[in-house]
């Protein structure tokens, strides 16, 4: 008989509660119209033991019968219980309660290591709502089991897990012939077992935890159970500290003992004065900033130890735009969709749905550069929404927006939270702060002065009334005065909060569980390096092609410079061998070759020196998701190589028309000159990419160019005779090998029979050495650029 999704058969006809306290089970039957659940024997008729069940309050809940089921209310009807009742990590409303249905599970407390799981069981209920999906493996007759977004097998031998980050055919499950099973990964984004990504086939052991996209499953020999659909994320922050060294070498604390509890579906704002540590805290919660001590837990799992698993479930919009300005809105989303989601996803339908969600359908064909500030920020948010993340971080999403756009942005974030996402933002704006569920007010030194509903913050900070116009005055209370006075004020509010009802209500200082699995934080690209390289090439070609003025000037600059040189020397033949060499021909030839070399080096350096640094924010975000280092850098080299091929042809043709060609004994002048121009340009472009990967901003890149170009000129060997250490130092210059290759082709030594320079020897060995050196420069520069980019990894 084929297996089905079901629950274990219930043999008792009466409804009951099954309480699971870390393995200790307690079954309480419901026989009356009204029941009271708790540890207090004097109050509760459904009583739990006093010892070992302290998570359960003395007056935990009231149950009232409705038809064939029961409605549960938190606390004693007037006051909430200490640890609360939670469904999908959202607290049950005190007044409305929750109508229980068969199979429904409720958590008492939210500490990952100290909570009680309450399961309501009613075999007579007409509506079955199991919280777990279970595939019975014992009775299956058809193999393999297909797991994915749209499995093709029949319903009895498949498990559908519908999420954008799940491949259509994500994994297959086979019997191993020994009573166990083998899991085979067929996905784009990977299948994780016990916290580690598996490679192809993996022998499962009973109790193994499977992570497929946002879904968590437990494997047992007899069944595969879905235990978490990943549609709700709770964030627990436990005693975070971050210490750094200042410029004087003194240790300074920038995050001081931060503990927070952020529940699913909440919109939480991190606010405070400049330098209070808001962005640092947010990046720490995101997992991309180090901590000195403390933990961040996502649904009870240590975030840093499980980063590889949760990577695709977290959305992050930094303060800088993470979109290319020269693409249309649709193109931005399409490329992001192809790079981040499985290749079998329906790209256009996902893009259309996202455009509708962020309300940008009407500007889908508009270039990003032509959008307003608020619309650009919406595009960045749309990029993150493609993967349907359940945890969203935004750094200053309302920065630079006028009051109307500020309100519109906060409404959008409120809507995202209302859809079940957990949204955390950093903001200075307070005009629309009331839409948030919680605010965390930080003081100088990264100290938590308040965490709770914004409506209660005014009373907590002793404002004259509950009027929102006084909210910004809280900043003054925390920031005014000297450094010493400010420290005293901050400590006062910190201590007041620790003793406040808000602290006891909204923060639970309980440690989460440590992951039992070894960390797997390696960045997995999700799609093949070749496919990623192809997509990046396509996007980069599109961006470069739309900057037509830059392309035009890049192509004509070299030919114009060489034409000007040829016009000045129109009465001379510096490259062609004269019947009778003059003492001035060799220096004149070297000057011309020096011009050729410098033009190529300058064009190569200036063309790409901003290509990496200008999209540093985009790179950081895409790298955090799945961007591969080699495909990224290779796309830059590929596109630039195509452009320099055109430059090489144009420059070589200009040289041929502008100067009389020399008679080379090695190979035709046009071929040798073209190869030398191309290798010089390629080495220079590679050096410029290295610079772009090294500098912090575009201005720094421009300022570095003269410092790179000047040594190329001085150590070229043309202006000055180089001996000793300067001659060896010249080996590090592109110009040294470029001019050496030209000199070999032209045979400069033959122009001065009485003296010769080994650098310009007209031999295949010398020419090959110069070309090989240019190629080696290219490889070394690209390797260093790759290393510099790798150093930027923050996970």
Short mmCIF file of C-alpha atoms in Angstrom, two decimals, residues 497-753:
data_model
loop_
_atom_site.label_atom_id
_atom_site.label_comp_id
_atom_site.label_asym_id
_atom_site.label_seq_id
_atom_site.Cartn_x
_atom_site.Cartn_y
_atom_site.Cartn_z
CA UNK A 497 14.72 49.82 31.97
CA UNK A 498 16.18 46.73 33.68
CA UNK A 499 13.80 47.38 36.58
CA UNK A 500 10.77 48.23 34.43
CA UNK A 501 7.68 46.14 33.59
CA UNK A 502 8.60 46.49 29.90
CA UNK A 503 11.82 44.58 30.49
CA UNK A 504 10.02 41.72 32.23
CA UNK A 505 7.31 41.64 29.55
CA UNK A 506 9.26 42.01 26.32
CA UNK A 507 12.69 40.52 27.02
CA UNK A 508 13.31 37.01 28.24
CA UNK A 509 16.94 36.52 29.21
CA UNK A 510 17.23 32.85 28.45
CA UNK A 511 20.00 31.30 26.42
CA UNK A 512 19.13 29.51 23.24
CA UNK A 513 20.39 26.11 22.26
CA UNK A 514 23.81 25.53 20.82
CA UNK A 515 23.71 23.87 17.46
CA UNK A 516 24.54 20.20 17.59
CA UNK A 517 25.92 20.43 14.08
CA UNK A 518 29.27 21.66 12.84
CA UNK A 519 28.99 25.04 11.11
CA UNK A 520 28.78 25.19 7.34
CA UNK A 521 29.19 28.84 6.38
CA UNK A 522 30.72 28.24 2.96
CA UNK A 523 29.19 30.36 0.24
CA UNK A 524 27.47 28.05 -2.22
CA UNK A 525 26.70 29.86 -5.44
CA UNK A 526 23.39 28.08 -5.96
CA UNK A 527 23.83 27.95 -9.72
CA UNK A 528 26.76 26.61 -11.72
CA UNK A 529 29.78 28.94 -12.00
CA UNK A 530 29.44 28.86 -15.78
CA UNK A 531 25.76 29.91 -15.69
CA UNK A 532 26.53 32.63 -13.17
CA UNK A 533 29.43 33.87 -15.29
CA UNK A 534 27.16 33.95 -18.35
CA UNK A 535 24.46 35.95 -16.53
CA UNK A 536 27.01 38.38 -15.11
CA UNK A 537 28.51 38.82 -18.59
CA UNK A 538 25.10 39.57 -20.02
CA UNK A 539 24.33 42.13 -17.33
CA UNK A 540 27.75 43.77 -17.55
CA UNK A 541 27.61 44.01 -21.38
CA UNK A 542 24.22 45.68 -21.04
CA UNK A 543 25.51 48.20 -18.50
CA UNK A 544 28.63 49.02 -20.50
CA UNK A 545 26.72 49.28 -23.77
CA UNK A 546 24.34 51.89 -22.37
CA UNK A 547 27.17 54.24 -21.45
CA UNK A 548 27.74 55.14 -25.09
CA UNK A 549 29.65 58.35 -24.54
CA UNK A 550 32.24 56.56 -22.39
CA UNK A 551 32.57 53.83 -25.00
CA UNK A 552 33.04 56.40 -27.77
CA UNK A 553 35.79 58.29 -25.99
CA UNK A 554 37.47 55.05 -24.90
CA UNK A 555 37.68 53.86 -28.51
CA UNK A 556 38.88 57.13 -30.06
CA UNK A 557 41.35 58.27 -27.36
CA UNK A 558 44.16 55.94 -28.41
CA UNK A 559 43.88 56.55 -32.15
CA UNK A 560 43.72 60.34 -31.61
CA UNK A 561 46.88 60.30 -29.45
CA UNK A 562 48.78 58.18 -31.98
CA UNK A 563 47.52 60.28 -34.90
CA UNK A 564 48.76 63.43 -33.14
CA UNK A 565 52.17 61.82 -32.63
CA UNK A 566 52.33 60.76 -36.30
CA UNK A 567 51.37 64.29 -37.40
CA UNK A 568 54.19 65.83 -35.34
CA UNK A 569 56.71 63.32 -36.80
CA UNK A 570 55.28 63.36 -40.33
CA UNK A 571 58.67 64.25 -41.88
CA UNK A 572 60.49 61.45 -40.06
CA UNK A 573 60.56 57.66 -40.28
CA UNK A 574 61.43 56.66 -36.71
CA UNK A 575 60.43 52.99 -36.98
CA UNK A 576 61.57 51.94 -40.46
CA UNK A 577 65.20 51.03 -40.81
CA UNK A 578 67.14 53.65 -42.80
CA UNK A 579 69.75 52.73 -45.36
CA UNK A 580 72.23 54.52 -43.20
CA UNK A 581 71.33 54.67 -39.51
CA UNK A 582 71.66 58.04 -37.84
CA UNK A 583 72.53 58.61 -34.24
CA UNK A 584 69.06 60.04 -33.64
CA UNK A 585 66.96 57.23 -35.09
CA UNK A 586 67.14 54.86 -32.12
CA UNK A 587 66.17 57.50 -29.50
CA UNK A 588 63.41 58.71 -31.80
CA UNK A 589 62.13 55.15 -32.26
CA UNK A 590 62.16 54.52 -28.52
CA UNK A 591 60.18 57.72 -27.91
CA UNK A 592 57.52 56.60 -30.37
CA UNK A 593 57.38 53.13 -28.83
CA UNK A 594 57.22 54.79 -25.40
CA UNK A 595 54.15 56.74 -26.57
CA UNK A 596 52.51 53.53 -27.85
CA UNK A 597 53.12 51.81 -24.54
CA UNK A 598 51.99 54.71 -22.33
CA UNK A 599 48.79 55.20 -24.33
CA UNK A 600 47.85 51.54 -23.93
CA UNK A 601 48.73 51.51 -20.22
CA UNK A 602 46.76 54.68 -19.49
CA UNK A 603 43.72 53.50 -21.45
CA UNK A 604 43.74 50.17 -19.63
CA UNK A 605 44.18 51.73 -16.19
CA UNK A 606 41.56 54.43 -16.58
CA UNK A 607 38.93 52.19 -18.21
CA UNK A 608 38.38 49.80 -15.30
CA UNK A 609 39.64 51.46 -12.16
CA UNK A 610 36.08 52.12 -10.91
CA UNK A 611 34.39 48.93 -12.15
CA UNK A 612 34.51 47.02 -8.86
CA UNK A 613 34.47 49.78 -6.27
CA UNK A 614 31.48 51.58 -7.78
CA UNK A 615 29.25 48.55 -7.22
CA UNK A 616 30.70 47.55 -3.85
CA UNK A 617 27.27 47.65 -2.14
CA UNK A 618 25.72 45.48 -4.86
CA UNK A 619 28.66 43.07 -4.75
CA UNK A 620 28.52 42.76 -0.95
CA UNK A 621 24.81 41.89 -1.00
CA UNK A 622 25.05 39.45 -3.91
CA UNK A 623 28.14 37.83 -2.41
CA UNK A 624 26.27 37.38 0.85
CA UNK A 625 23.60 35.43 -1.01
CA UNK A 626 25.42 33.33 -3.59
CA UNK A 627 27.76 35.36 -5.80
CA UNK A 628 30.87 33.39 -6.79
CA UNK A 629 34.20 35.22 -6.71
CA UNK A 630 35.62 33.68 -9.86
CA UNK A 631 32.49 34.18 -12.03
CA UNK A 632 32.27 37.78 -10.82
CA UNK A 633 35.87 38.72 -11.64
CA UNK A 634 35.83 36.60 -14.80
CA UNK A 635 32.83 38.56 -16.10
CA UNK A 636 34.76 41.80 -15.67
CA UNK A 637 37.76 40.38 -17.52
CA UNK A 638 35.62 38.86 -20.28
CA UNK A 639 33.70 42.03 -21.07
CA UNK A 640 36.78 44.23 -20.80
CA UNK A 641 38.69 41.80 -23.04
CA UNK A 642 36.05 42.19 -25.70
CA UNK A 643 36.34 45.97 -25.48
CA UNK A 644 40.15 45.96 -25.52
CA UNK A 645 40.07 43.75 -28.61
CA UNK A 646 38.28 46.59 -30.41
CA UNK A 647 40.79 49.06 -28.92
CA UNK A 648 43.67 46.88 -30.07
CA UNK A 649 42.38 46.78 -33.65
CA UNK A 650 41.80 50.54 -33.75
CA UNK A 651 45.20 51.40 -32.23
CA UNK A 652 47.05 48.93 -34.46
CA UNK A 653 45.37 50.26 -37.61
CA UNK A 654 46.24 53.83 -36.59
CA UNK A 655 49.90 52.80 -36.09
CA UNK A 656 49.99 51.16 -39.51
CA UNK A 657 48.51 54.21 -41.24
CA UNK A 658 50.47 56.78 -39.23
CA UNK A 659 53.97 55.32 -39.37
CA UNK A 660 56.01 53.52 -41.98
CA UNK A 661 56.23 49.91 -40.88
CA UNK A 662 59.62 48.43 -39.93
CA UNK A 663 60.87 45.24 -41.54
CA UNK A 664 60.82 42.73 -38.70
CA UNK A 665 62.83 39.51 -38.96
CA UNK A 666 60.61 37.79 -36.38
CA UNK A 667 57.04 38.19 -37.67
CA UNK A 668 55.00 40.79 -39.58
CA UNK A 669 54.92 44.18 -37.86
CA UNK A 670 51.11 44.49 -37.84
CA UNK A 671 50.79 41.12 -36.08
CA UNK A 672 53.56 41.74 -33.56
CA UNK A 673 52.34 45.27 -32.81
CA UNK A 674 48.74 44.05 -32.39
CA UNK A 675 49.75 41.31 -29.94
CA UNK A 676 51.88 43.74 -27.93
CA UNK A 677 49.12 46.36 -27.80
CA UNK A 678 46.61 43.72 -26.71
CA UNK A 679 48.83 42.24 -23.98
CA UNK A 680 49.69 45.71 -22.68
CA UNK A 681 46.02 46.68 -22.53
CA UNK A 682 45.09 43.38 -20.82
CA UNK A 683 47.82 43.72 -18.17
CA UNK A 684 46.77 47.33 -17.54
CA UNK A 685 43.09 46.43 -17.24
CA UNK A 686 44.01 43.68 -14.76
CA UNK A 687 46.05 46.16 -12.73
CA UNK A 688 43.13 48.60 -12.73
CA UNK A 689 40.78 45.86 -11.47
CA UNK A 690 43.26 45.17 -8.67
CA UNK A 691 43.20 48.87 -7.74
CA UNK A 692 39.40 48.92 -7.89
CA UNK A 693 39.24 45.92 -5.55
CA UNK A 694 41.69 47.58 -3.14
CA UNK A 695 40.38 51.15 -2.75
CA UNK A 696 37.41 52.14 -0.59
CA UNK A 697 35.64 54.54 -2.96
CA UNK A 698 35.71 55.93 -6.50
CA UNK A 699 37.53 59.13 -5.53
CA UNK A 700 40.36 57.09 -4.06
CA UNK A 701 40.53 55.08 -7.28
CA UNK A 702 40.95 58.24 -9.35
CA UNK A 703 43.60 59.58 -6.97
CA UNK A 704 45.64 56.37 -7.14
CA UNK A 705 45.95 56.46 -10.95
CA UNK A 706 48.77 59.05 -11.12
CA UNK A 707 50.71 57.15 -8.43
CA UNK A 708 50.52 54.04 -10.61
CA UNK A 709 51.24 55.78 -13.91
CA UNK A 710 54.28 57.81 -12.83
CA UNK A 711 56.48 54.77 -12.03
CA UNK A 712 55.45 53.24 -15.36
CA UNK A 713 56.93 56.30 -17.06
CA UNK A 714 60.08 56.71 -14.97
CA UNK A 715 61.02 53.02 -14.87
CA UNK A 716 60.24 52.28 -18.50
CA UNK A 717 63.93 52.43 -19.39
CA UNK A 718 63.42 55.03 -22.11
CA UNK A 719 63.83 58.31 -20.24
CA UNK A 720 66.67 57.09 -18.06
CA UNK A 721 69.24 54.33 -18.27
CA UNK A 722 68.41 51.83 -15.53
CA UNK A 723 71.12 49.95 -13.70
CA UNK A 724 71.35 47.97 -10.47
CA UNK A 725 68.25 47.93 -8.25
CA UNK A 726 66.21 50.33 -10.45
CA UNK A 727 66.68 47.89 -13.34
CA UNK A 728 65.34 45.06 -11.19
CA UNK A 729 62.48 47.24 -9.91
CA UNK A 730 61.52 47.94 -13.52
CA UNK A 731 60.55 44.27 -13.85
CA UNK A 732 57.42 45.18 -11.85
CA UNK A 733 56.39 47.72 -14.49
CA UNK A 734 54.16 46.89 -17.45
CA UNK A 735 55.96 49.55 -19.48
CA UNK A 736 59.32 47.77 -19.16
CA UNK A 737 58.05 44.62 -20.90
CA UNK A 738 55.77 46.41 -23.34
CA UNK A 739 58.58 48.61 -24.70
CA UNK A 740 60.92 45.61 -24.65
CA UNK A 741 58.50 43.72 -26.95
CA UNK A 742 58.16 46.69 -29.29
CA UNK A 743 61.94 47.14 -29.32
CA UNK A 744 62.49 43.49 -30.27
CA UNK A 745 60.04 43.78 -33.17
CA UNK A 746 61.52 47.05 -34.46
CA UNK A 747 65.11 45.85 -33.75
CA UNK A 748 66.18 49.04 -32.03
CA UNK A 749 69.69 47.65 -31.49
CA UNK A 750 70.22 47.48 -35.26
CA UNK A 751 69.68 51.24 -35.42
CA UNK A 752 72.75 51.72 -33.19
CA UNK A 753 75.38 49.27 -34.46
#
